Tab-separated table of C-alpha atoms in Angstrom:
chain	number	residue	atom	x	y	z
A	249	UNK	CA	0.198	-8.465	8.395
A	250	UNK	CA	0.948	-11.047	5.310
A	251	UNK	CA	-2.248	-11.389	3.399
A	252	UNK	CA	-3.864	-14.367	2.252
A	253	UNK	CA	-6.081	-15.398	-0.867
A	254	UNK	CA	-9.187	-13.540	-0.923
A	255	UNK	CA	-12.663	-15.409	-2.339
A	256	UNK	CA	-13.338	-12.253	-4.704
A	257	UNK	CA	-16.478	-13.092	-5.348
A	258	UNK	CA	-17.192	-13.073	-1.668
A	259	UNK	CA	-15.324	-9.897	-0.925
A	260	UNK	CA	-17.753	-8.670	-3.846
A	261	UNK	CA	-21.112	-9.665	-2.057
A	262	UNK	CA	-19.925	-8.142	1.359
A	263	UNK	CA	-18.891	-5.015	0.017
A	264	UNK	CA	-21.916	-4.777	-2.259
A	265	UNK	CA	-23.622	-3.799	0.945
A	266	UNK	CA	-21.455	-1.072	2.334
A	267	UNK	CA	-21.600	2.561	1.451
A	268	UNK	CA	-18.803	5.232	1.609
A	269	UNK	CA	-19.205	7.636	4.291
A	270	UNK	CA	-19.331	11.546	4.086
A	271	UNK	CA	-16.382	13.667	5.257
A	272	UNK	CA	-15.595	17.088	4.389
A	273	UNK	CA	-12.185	17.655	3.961
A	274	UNK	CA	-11.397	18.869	7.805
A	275	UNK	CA	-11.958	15.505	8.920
A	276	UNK	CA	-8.567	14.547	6.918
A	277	UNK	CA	-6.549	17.662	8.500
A	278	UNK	CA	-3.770	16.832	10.160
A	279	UNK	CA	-0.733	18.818	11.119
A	280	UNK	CA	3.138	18.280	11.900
A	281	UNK	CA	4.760	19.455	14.751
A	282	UNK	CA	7.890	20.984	13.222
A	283	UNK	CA	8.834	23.302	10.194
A	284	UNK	CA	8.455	21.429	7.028
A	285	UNK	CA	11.302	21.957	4.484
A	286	UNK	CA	10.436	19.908	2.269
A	287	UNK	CA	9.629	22.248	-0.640
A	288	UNK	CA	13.320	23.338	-0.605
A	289	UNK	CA	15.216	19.799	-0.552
A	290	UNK	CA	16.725	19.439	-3.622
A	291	UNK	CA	15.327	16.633	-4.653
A	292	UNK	CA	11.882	17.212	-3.335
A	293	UNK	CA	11.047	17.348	-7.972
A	294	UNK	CA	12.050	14.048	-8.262
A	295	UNK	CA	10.736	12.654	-5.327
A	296	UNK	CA	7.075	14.025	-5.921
A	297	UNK	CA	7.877	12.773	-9.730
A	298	UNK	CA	8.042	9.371	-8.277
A	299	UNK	CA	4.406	9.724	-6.260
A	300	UNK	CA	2.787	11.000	-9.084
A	301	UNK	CA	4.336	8.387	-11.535
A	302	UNK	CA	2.775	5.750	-9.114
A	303	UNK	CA	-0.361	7.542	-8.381
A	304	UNK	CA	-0.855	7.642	-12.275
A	305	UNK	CA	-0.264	3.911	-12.771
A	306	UNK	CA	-2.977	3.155	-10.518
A	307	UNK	CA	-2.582	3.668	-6.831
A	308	UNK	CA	-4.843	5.387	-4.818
A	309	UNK	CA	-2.701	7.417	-2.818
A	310	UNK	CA	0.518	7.260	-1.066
A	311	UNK	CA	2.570	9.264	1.179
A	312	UNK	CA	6.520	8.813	1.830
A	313	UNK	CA	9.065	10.303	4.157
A	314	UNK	CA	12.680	10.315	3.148
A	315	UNK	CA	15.204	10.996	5.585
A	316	UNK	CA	19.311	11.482	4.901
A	317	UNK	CA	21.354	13.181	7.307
A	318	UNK	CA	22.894	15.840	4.896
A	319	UNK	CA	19.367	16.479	3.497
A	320	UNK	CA	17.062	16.153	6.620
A	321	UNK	CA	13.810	14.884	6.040
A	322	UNK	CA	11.219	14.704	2.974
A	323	UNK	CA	7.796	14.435	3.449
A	324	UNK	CA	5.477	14.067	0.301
A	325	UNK	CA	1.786	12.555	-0.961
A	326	UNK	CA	-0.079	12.196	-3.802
A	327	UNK	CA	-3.572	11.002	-5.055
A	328	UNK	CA	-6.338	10.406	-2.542
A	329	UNK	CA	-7.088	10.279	1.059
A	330	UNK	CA	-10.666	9.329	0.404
A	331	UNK	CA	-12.314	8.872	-3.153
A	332	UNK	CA	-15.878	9.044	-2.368
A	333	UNK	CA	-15.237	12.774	-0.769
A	334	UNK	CA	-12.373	13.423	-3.156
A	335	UNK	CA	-10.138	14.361	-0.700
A	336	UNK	CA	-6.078	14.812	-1.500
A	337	UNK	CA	-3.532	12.287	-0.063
A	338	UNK	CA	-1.656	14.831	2.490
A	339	UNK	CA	2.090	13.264	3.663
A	340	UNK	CA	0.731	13.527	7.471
A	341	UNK	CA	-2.527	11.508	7.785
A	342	UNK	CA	-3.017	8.552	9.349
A	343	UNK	CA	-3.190	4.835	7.676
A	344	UNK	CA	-2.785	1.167	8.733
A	345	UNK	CA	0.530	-0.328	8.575
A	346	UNK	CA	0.031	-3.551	9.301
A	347	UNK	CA	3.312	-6.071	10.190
A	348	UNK	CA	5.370	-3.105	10.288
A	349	UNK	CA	4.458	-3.390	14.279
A	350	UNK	CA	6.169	-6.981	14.704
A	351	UNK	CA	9.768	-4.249	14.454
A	352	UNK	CA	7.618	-2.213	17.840
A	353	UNK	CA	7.166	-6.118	19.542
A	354	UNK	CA	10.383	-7.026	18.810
A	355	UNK	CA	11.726	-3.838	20.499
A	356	UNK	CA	9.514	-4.159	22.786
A	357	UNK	CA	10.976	-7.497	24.018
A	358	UNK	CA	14.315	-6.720	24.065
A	359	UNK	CA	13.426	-3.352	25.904
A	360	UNK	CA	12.254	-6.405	28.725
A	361	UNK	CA	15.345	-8.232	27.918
A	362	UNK	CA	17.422	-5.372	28.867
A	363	UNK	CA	15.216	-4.569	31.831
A	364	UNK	CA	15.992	-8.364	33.170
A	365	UNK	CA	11.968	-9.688	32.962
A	366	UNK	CA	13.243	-12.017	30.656
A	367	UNK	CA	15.658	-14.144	28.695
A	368	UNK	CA	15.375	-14.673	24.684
A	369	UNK	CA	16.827	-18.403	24.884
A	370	UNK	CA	13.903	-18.790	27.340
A	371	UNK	CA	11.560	-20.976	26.077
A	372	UNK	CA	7.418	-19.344	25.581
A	373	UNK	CA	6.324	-22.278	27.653
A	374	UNK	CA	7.815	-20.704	30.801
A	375	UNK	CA	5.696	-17.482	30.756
A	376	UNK	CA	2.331	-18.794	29.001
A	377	UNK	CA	0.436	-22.035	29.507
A	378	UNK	CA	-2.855	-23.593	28.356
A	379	UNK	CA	-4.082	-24.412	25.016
A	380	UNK	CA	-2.038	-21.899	23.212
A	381	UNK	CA	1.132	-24.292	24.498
A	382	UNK	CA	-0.198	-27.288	24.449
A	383	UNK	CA	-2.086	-27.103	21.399
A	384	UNK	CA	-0.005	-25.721	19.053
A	385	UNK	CA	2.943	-27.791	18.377
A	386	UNK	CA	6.318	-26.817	18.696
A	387	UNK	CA	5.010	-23.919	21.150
A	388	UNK	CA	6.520	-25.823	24.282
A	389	UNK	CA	9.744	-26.129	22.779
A	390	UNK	CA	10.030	-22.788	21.031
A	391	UNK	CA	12.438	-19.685	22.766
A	392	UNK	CA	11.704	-16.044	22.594
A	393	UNK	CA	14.432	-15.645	20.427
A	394	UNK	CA	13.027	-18.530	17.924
A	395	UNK	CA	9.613	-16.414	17.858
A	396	UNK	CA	10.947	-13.069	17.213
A	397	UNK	CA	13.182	-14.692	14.216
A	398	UNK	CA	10.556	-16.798	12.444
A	399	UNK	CA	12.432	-19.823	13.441
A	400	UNK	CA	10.198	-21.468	15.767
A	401	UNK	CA	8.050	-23.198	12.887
A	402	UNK	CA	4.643	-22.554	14.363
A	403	UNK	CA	2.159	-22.795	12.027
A	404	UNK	CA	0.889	-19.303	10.459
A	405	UNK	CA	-3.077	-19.136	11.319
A	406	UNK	CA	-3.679	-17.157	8.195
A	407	UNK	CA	-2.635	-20.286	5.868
A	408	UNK	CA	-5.874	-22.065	7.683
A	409	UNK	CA	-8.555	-21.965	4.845
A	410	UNK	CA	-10.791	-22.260	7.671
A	411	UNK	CA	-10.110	-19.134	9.100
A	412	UNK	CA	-9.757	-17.263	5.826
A	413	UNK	CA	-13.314	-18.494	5.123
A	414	UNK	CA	-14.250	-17.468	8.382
A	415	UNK	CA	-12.904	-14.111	7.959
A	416	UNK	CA	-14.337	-13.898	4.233
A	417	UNK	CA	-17.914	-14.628	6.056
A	418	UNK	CA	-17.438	-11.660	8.514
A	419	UNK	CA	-14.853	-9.107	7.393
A	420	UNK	CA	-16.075	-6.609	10.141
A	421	UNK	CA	-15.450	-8.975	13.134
A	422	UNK	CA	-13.174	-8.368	15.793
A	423	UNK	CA	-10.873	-11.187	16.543
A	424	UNK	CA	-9.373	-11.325	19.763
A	425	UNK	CA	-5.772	-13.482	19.978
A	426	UNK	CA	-7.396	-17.011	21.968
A	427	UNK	CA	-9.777	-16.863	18.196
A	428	UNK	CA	-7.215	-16.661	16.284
A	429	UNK	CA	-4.565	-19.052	17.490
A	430	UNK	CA	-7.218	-21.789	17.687
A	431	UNK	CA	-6.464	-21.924	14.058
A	432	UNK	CA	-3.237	-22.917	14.413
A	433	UNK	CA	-3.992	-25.709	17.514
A	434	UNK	CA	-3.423	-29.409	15.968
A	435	UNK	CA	-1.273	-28.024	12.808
A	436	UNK	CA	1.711	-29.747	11.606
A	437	UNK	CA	5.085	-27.108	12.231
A	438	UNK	CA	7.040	-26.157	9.591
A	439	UNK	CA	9.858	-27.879	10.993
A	440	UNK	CA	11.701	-28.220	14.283
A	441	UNK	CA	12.722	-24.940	16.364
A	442	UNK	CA	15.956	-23.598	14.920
A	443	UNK	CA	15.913	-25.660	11.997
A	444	UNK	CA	14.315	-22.815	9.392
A	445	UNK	CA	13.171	-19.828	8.960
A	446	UNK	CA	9.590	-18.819	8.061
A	447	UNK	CA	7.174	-16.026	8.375
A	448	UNK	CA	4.395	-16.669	11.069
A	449	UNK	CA	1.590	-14.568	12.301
A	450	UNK	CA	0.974	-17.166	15.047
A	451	UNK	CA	4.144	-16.618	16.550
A	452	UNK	CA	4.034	-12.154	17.341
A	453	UNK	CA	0.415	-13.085	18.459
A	454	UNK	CA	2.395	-15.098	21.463
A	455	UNK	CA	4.977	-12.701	21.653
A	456	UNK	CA	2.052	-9.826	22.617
A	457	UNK	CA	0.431	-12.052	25.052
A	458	UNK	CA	4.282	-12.820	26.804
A	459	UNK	CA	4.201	-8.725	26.896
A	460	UNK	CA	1.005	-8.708	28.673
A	461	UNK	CA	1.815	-11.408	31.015
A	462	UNK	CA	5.320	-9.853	31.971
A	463	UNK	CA	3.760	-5.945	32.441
A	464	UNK	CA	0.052	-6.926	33.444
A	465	UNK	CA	-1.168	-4.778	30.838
A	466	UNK	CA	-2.224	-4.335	27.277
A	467	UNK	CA	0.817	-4.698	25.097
A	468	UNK	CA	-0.029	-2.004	22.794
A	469	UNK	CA	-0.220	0.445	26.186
A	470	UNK	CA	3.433	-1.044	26.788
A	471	UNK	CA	4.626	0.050	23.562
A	472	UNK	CA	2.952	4.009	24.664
A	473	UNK	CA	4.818	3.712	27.481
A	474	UNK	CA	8.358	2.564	26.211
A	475	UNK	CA	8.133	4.064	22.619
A	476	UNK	CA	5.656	5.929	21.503
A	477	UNK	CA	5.394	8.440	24.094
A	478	UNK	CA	9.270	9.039	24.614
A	479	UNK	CA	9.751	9.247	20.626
A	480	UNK	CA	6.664	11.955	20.348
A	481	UNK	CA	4.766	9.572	17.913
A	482	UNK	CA	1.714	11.615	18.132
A	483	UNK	CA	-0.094	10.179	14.703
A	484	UNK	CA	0.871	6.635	16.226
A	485	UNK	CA	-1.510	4.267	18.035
A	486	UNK	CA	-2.947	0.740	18.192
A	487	UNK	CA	-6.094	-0.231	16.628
A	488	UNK	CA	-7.558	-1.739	19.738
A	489	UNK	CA	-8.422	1.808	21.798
A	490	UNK	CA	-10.191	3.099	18.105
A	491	UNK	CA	-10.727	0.661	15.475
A	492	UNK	CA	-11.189	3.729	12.715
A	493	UNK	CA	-10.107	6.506	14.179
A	494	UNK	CA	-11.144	10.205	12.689
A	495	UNK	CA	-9.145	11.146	9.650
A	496	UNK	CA	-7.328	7.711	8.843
A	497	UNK	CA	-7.292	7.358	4.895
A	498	UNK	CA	-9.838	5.124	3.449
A	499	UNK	CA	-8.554	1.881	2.440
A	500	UNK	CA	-9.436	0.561	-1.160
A	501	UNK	CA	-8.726	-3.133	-2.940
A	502	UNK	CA	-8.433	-3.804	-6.775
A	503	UNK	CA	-11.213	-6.267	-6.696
A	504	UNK	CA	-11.564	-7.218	-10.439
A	505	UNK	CA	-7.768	-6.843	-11.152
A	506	UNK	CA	-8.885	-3.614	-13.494
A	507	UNK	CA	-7.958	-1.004	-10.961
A	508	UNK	CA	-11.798	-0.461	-10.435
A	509	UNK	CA	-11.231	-0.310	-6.166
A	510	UNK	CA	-13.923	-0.537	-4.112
A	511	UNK	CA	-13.799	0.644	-0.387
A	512	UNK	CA	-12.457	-1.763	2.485
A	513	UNK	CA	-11.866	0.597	5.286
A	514	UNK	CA	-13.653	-1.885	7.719
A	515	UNK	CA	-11.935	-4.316	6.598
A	516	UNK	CA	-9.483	-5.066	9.380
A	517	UNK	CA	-10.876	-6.933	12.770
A	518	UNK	CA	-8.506	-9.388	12.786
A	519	UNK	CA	-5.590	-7.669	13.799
A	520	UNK	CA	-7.418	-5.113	16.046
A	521	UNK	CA	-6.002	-6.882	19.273
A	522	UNK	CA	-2.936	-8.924	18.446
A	523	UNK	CA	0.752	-7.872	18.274
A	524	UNK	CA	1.468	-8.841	14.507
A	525	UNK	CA	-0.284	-6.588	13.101
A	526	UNK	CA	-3.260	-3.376	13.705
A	527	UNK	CA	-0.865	-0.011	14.041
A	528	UNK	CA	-1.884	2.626	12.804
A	529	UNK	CA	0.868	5.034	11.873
A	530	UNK	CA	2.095	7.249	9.047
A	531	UNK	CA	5.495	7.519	7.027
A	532	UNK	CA	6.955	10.279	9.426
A	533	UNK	CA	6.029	8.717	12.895
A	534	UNK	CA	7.410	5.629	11.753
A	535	UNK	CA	10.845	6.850	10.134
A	536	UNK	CA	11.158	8.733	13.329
A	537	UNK	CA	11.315	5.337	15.332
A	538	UNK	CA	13.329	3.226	12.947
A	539	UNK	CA	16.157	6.051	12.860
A	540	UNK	CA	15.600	6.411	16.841
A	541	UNK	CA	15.963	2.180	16.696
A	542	UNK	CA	19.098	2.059	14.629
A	543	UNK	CA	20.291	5.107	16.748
A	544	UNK	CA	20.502	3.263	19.721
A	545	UNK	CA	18.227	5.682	21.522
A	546	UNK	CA	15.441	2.995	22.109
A	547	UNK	CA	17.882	-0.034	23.480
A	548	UNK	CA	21.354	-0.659	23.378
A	549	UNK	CA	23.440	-1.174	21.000
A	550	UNK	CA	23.996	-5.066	22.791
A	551	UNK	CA	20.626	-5.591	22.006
A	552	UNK	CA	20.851	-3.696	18.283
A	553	UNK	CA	23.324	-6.635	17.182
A	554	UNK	CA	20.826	-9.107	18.731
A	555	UNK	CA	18.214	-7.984	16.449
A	556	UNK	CA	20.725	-7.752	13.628
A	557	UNK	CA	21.564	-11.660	13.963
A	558	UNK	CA	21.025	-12.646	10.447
A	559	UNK	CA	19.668	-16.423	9.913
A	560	UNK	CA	18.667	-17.014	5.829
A	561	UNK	CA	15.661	-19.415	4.781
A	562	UNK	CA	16.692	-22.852	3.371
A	563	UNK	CA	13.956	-21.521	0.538
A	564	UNK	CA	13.718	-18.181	-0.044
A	565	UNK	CA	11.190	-16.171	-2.794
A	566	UNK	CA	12.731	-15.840	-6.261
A	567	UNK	CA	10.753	-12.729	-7.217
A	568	UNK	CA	11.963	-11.027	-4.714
A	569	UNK	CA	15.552	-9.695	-3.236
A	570	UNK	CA	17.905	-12.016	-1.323
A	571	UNK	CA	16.284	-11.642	2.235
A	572	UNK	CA	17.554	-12.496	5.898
A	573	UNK	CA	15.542	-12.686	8.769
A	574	UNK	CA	16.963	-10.815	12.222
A	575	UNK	CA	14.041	-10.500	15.271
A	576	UNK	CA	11.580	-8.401	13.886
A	577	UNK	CA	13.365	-7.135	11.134
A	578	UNK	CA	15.052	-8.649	7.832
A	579	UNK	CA	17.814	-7.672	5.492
A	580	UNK	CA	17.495	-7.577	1.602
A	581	UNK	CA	20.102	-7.086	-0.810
A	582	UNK	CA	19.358	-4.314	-3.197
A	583	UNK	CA	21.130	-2.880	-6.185
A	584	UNK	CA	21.296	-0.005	-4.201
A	585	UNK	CA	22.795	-1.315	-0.891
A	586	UNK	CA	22.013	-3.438	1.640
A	587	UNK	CA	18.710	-2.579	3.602
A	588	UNK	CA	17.330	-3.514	6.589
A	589	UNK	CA	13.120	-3.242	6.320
A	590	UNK	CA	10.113	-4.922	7.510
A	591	UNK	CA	6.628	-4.412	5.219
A	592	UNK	CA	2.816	-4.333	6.169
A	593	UNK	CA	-0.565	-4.894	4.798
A	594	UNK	CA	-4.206	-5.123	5.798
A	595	UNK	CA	-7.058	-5.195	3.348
A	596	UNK	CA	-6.515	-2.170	1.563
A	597	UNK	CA	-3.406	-1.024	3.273
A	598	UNK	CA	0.192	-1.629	2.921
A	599	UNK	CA	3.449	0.023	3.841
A	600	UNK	CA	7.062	-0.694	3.311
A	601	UNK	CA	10.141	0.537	6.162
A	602	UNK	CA	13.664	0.928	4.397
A	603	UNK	CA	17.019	1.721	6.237
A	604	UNK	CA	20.187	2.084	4.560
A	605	UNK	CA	23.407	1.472	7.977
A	606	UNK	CA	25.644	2.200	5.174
A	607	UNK	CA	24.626	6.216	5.205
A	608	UNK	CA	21.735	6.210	7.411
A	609	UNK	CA	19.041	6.603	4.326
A	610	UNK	CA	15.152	5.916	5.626
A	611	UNK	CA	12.826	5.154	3.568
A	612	UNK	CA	9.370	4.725	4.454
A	613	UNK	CA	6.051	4.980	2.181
A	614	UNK	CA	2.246	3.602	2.769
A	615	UNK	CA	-0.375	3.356	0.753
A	616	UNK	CA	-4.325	2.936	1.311
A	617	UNK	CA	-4.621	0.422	-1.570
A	618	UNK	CA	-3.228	-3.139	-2.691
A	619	UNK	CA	-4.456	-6.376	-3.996
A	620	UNK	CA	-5.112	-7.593	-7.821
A	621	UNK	CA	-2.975	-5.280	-9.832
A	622	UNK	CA	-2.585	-2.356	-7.346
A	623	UNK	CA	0.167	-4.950	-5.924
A	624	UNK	CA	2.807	-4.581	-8.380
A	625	UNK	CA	2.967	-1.210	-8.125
A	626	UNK	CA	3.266	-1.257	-4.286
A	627	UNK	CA	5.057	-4.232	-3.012
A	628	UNK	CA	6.596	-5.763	-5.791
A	629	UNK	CA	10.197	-6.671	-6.172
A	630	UNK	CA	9.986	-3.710	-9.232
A	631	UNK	CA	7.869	-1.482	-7.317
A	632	UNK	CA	10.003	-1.438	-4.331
A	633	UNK	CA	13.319	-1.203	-6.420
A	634	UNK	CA	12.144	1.387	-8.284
A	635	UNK	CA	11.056	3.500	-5.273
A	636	UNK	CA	14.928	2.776	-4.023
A	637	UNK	CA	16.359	3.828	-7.058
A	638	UNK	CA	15.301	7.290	-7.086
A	639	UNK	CA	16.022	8.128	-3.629
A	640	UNK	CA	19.461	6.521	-3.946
């Protein structure tokens, strides 16, 4: 999930009165279910060169998985699962990965798409009604398509400084979606449907309750059912069935800016029950998916080149590489290649998804700390070119 400004001082007060908990290090075991061969890829130096390097310079721990077909796959961690315990990053454990589920709701929707429950030039306002239509504007005009591509212009709740206050004044409350998009009721779009694109939180929080509404369940229970189960995620779930479940890494923010983290692993309610954002996931489980995705093993390839309809923002981020947005996924322009990825964060958290069509290179790393300086080591422009660079 995209971040927003954090009140340090606040975040300082709150987490003044939290302790760490005690694990031994069997809590953190974890295991895959195939024959590593990692050790013997013959890069496996440089790429553990890399996760130290960044380890060193300040982050808490990371794992990455590197897949190419000639090579197979790379697994790999460094630094720490849990400080407080001092317990070793391994490349299997668990950890939140934020936004990277809006690429699991698009799929999702298109899986629906494809199984004729609905159309993506249909507009929201044919499947949900209320306050959630009527009060945010642009919501009765907006398609499926729009939503899933950023172009709808529905206001993104997290820019509300009333609901970043809120959050600041109870960081271990669970939101449930009709909280959250009460923030964005009354608020001035963007601009009209189709006209832009631009990142909104608002709109994959509709897009999970249009899931629900079509199946009559839980939307993360429809993404068991249509991906996780038939891929073998096993170290994949939702956050809403076990908020911190046994052995995920403990998540950490640079509060001061000085690399002096203090624990946030509780840190997360907001997401627990809405579809842009609260998976919980690790680097293999979710290169397995975007490689199955890209495959065409998930849906078909018709619906592949609907997600990989490019539309680029009128305004786009300087500091960062040339970007496109597709539904549910975007396309950057690297030294290295063209990419297609989509990034997460949570307090504490963040993980990045990389896919190379041009030779089928997957990237994907996460690590259990961010904010102040931690960031530009993680999600930077630099940071993320740098991790590119090696494995290309």
């Amino acid at each position: 999930m995209t971040r927003y400004a954090f009140v340090f001082f606040s975040l300082l007060l709150i987490a003044g009165c939290r302790k760490s908990e005690q694990h031994n290090p069997a809590y953190y075991d974890c295991n895959l279910n195939f024959t590593d061969s990692s050790l013997s890829n013959p890069r496996n130096s440089d790429y553990q060169s890399l996760l130290n390097s960044i380890t060193k310079d300040g982050v808490v721990g990371i794992m990455m998985s590197v897949y190419q077909p000639q090579a197979g796959t790379w697994l790999g961690a460094s630094g720490s699962a849990d400080l407080h315990n001092n317990i070793a990053m391994q490349a299997c454990n668990i950890t939140r990965v934020g936004s990277t589920v809006k690429l699991f709701t698009a799929t999702t929707i298109l899986k629906l798409k494809e199984e004729g429950k609905l159309g993506l030039d249909d507009k929201i306002a044919d499947y949900l009604h209320g306050d959630m239509i009527n009060k945010i504007e642009n919501a009765d005009k907006a398609t499926i398509r729009q939503l899933l591509q950023h172009s709808s212009g529905i206001y993104n709740y997290i820019q509300n400084l009333n609901f970043q206050t809120a959050s600041l004044n109870d960081l271990i409350k669970e939101w449930h979606p009709d909280e959250l998009l009460r923030y964005a009721y009354n608020k001035k779009a963007y601009f009209k449907p189709g006209d832009d694109v631009r990142y909104s939180n608002t709109g994959y929080i509709l897009l999970g309750l249009l899931i629900e509404k079509i199946e009559g369940k839980p939307f993360y229970k429809v993404f068991e059912e249509k991906i996780f189960n038939p891929l073998g995620l096993t170290m994949t779930r939702f956050a809403a069935e076990d908020h911190i479940p046994d052995g995920i890494a403990r998540g950490y923010i640079d509060l001061y800016g000085k690399f002096q983290v203090i624990e946030s692993t509780q840190y997360s309610g907001w997401d627990y029950y809405t579809a842009d954002g609260g998976l919980i996931s690790n680097p293999y489980d979710l290169s397995v998916f975007f490689q199955a995705l890209m495959a065409g093993n998930i849906i078909s390839t018709a619906s592949i080149n609907e997600m990989l309809t490019w539309k680029t923002p009128k305004n786009f981020d300087a500091d960062y590489f040339p970007i496109q947005y597709g539904l549910g996924i975007f396309k950057i322009e690297t030294p290295e290649g063209v990419a297609y990825t989509h990034s997460g964060d949570a307090i504490g958290y963040y993980a990045n998804m990389l896919y190379f069509p041009d030779d089928k290179t997957t990237i994907v790393y996460a690590v259990n700390s961010n904010y102040g300086k931690i960031d530009q080591l993680v999600s930077s422009k630099e940071a993320v070119g740098k991790i590119i660079s090696v494995v290309r």
